[in-house]
GROMACS .gro file of C-alpha atoms in nm:
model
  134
    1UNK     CA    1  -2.634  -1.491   0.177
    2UNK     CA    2  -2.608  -1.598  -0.161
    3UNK     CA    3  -2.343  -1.801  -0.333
    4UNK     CA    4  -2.300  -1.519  -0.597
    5UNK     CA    5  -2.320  -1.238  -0.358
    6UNK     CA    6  -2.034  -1.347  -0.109
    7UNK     CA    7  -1.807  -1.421  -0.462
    8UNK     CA    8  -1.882  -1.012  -0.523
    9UNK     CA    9  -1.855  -0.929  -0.171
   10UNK     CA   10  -1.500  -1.098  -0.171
   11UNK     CA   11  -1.371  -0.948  -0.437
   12UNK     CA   12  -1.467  -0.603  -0.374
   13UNK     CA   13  -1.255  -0.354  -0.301
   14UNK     CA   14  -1.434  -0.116  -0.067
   15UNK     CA   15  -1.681  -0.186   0.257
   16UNK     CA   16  -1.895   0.042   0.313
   17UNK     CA   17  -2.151   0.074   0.654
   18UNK     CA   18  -2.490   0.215   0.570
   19UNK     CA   19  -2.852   0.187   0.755
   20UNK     CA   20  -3.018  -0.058   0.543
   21UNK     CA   21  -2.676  -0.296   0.466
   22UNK     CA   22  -2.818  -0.634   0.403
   23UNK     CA   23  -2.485  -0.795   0.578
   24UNK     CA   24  -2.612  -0.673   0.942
   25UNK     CA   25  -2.245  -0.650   1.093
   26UNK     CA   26  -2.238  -0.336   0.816
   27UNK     CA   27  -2.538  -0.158   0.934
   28UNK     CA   28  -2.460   0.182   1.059
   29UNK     CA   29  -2.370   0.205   1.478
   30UNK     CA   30  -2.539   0.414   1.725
   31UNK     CA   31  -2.359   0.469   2.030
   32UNK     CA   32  -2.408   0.709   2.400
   33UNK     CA   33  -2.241   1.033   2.349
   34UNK     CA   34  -2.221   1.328   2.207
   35UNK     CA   35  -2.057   1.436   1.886
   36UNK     CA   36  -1.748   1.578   2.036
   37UNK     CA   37  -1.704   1.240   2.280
   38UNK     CA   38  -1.755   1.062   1.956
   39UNK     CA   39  -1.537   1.238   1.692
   40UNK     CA   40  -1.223   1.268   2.002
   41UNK     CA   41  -1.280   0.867   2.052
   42UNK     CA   42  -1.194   0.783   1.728
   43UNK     CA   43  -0.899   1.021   1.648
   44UNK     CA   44  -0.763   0.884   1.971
   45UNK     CA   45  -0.792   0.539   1.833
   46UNK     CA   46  -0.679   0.647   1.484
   47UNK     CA   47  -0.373   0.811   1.647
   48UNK     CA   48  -0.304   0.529   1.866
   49UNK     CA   49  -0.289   0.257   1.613
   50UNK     CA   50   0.020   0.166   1.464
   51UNK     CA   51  -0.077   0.090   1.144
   52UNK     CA   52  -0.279   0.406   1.105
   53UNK     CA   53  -0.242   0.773   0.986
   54UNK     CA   54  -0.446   1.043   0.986
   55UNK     CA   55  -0.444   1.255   0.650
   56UNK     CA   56  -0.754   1.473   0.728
   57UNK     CA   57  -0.983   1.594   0.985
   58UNK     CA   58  -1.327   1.813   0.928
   59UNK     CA   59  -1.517   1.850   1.279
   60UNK     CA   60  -1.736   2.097   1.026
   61UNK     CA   61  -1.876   1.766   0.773
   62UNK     CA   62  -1.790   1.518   1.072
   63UNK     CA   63  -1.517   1.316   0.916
   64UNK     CA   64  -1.172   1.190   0.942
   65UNK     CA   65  -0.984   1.000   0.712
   66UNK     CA   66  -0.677   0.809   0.734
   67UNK     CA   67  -0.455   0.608   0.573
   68UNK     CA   68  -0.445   0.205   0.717
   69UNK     CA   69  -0.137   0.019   0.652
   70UNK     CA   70  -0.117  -0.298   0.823
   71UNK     CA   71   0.022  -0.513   0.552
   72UNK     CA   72  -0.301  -0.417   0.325
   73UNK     CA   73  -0.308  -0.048   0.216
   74UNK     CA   74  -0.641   0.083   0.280
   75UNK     CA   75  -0.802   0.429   0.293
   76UNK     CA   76  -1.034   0.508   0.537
   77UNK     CA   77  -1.356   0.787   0.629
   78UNK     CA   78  -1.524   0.818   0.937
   79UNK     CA   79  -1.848   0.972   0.930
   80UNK     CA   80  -1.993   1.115   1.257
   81UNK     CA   81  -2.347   1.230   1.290
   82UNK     CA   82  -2.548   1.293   1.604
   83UNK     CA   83  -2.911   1.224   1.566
   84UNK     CA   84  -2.990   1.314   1.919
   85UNK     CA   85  -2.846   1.469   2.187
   86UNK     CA   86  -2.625   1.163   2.321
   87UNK     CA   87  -2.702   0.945   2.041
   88UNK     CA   88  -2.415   0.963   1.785
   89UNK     CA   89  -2.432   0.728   1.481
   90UNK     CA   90  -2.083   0.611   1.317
   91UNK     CA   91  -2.004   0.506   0.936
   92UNK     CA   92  -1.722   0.387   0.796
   93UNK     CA   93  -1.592   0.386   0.459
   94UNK     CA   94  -1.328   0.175   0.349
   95UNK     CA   95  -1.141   0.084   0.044
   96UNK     CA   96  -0.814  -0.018  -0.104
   97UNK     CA   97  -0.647   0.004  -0.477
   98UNK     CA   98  -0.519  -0.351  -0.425
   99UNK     CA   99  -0.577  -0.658  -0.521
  100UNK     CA  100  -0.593  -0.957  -0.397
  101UNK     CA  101  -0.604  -1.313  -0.516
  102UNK     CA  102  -0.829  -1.403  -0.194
  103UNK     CA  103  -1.018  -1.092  -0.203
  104UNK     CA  104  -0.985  -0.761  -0.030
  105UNK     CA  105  -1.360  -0.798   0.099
  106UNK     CA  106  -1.291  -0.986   0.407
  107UNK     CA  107  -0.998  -0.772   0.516
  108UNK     CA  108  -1.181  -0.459   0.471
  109UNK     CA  109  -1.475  -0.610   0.706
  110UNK     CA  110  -1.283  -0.716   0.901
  111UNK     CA  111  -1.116  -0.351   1.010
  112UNK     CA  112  -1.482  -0.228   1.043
  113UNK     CA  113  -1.572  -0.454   1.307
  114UNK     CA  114  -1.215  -0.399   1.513
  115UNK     CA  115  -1.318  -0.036   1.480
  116UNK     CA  116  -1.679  -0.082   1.604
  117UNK     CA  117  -1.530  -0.298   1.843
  118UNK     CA  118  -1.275  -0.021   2.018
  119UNK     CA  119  -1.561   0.234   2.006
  120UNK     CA  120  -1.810  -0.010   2.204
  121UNK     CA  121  -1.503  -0.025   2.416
  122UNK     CA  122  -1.526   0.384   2.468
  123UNK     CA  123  -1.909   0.399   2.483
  124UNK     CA  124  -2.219   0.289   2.512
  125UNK     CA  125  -2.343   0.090   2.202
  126UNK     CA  126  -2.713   0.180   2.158
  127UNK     CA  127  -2.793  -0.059   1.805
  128UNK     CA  128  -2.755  -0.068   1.451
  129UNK     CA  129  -2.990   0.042   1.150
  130UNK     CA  130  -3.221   0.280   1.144
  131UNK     CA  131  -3.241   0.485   1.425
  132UNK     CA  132  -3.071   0.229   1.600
  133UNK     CA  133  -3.294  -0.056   1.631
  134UNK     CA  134  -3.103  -0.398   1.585
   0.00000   0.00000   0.00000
């Protein structure tokens, strides 16, 4: 990575997962199970969390958002899309209206991966990128 890009990355106040991410820990997840399995396992951890509340839930677009208050206020979408019958691919979209002399960007990844984390916990993790390749 360059110099210039991790002085934007740091700074920025949103993290985003996506397919093609260059930063491979923000490529999109695929994991073993169904849409329903999927979308319950992460309200459950959503709803479990301390620091988090849930403001809205659509099982119709496959997305929940919350609020994420753990001493950084951050808001928070899930996306949820199955791409095969037990093969469920998870996004996150994350993003805060504060700032921060040391940069929001590392906090921000840094709730990603703990929520990738607790889902690999619940499930099977398949890969990352397209189609779930790594």
């Amino acid at each position: 990575m360059s110099f210039f890009r991790s002085i934007a990355t740091r700074y920025r106040k949103q993290c985003e997962t996506n397919e093609t991410h260059w930063d491979e820990e923000l490529r999109t997840r695929y994991y073993k199970a169904n849409f329903n399995q999927m979308f319950q396992s992460i309200e459950q951890i959503l709803q479990e969390g301390q620091s988090y509340k849930i403001t809205s839930v659509s099982k119709d677009h496959g997305e929940i958002s919350a609020e994420i208050n753990s001493g950084f206020p951050i808001f928070l979408i899930a996306t949820i899309i199955t791409v095969k019958p037990y093969q469920t691919a998870v996004d996150f979209h994350l993003s805060t209206e504060r700032f921060s002399i040391t940069g929001a960007g590392p906090v921000l990844k840094k709730e990603v991966l703990r929520l990738y984390e607790k889902l690999g916990q619940a499930h099977t993790y398949i890969g990352a990128g397209k189609t779930g390749k790594a």
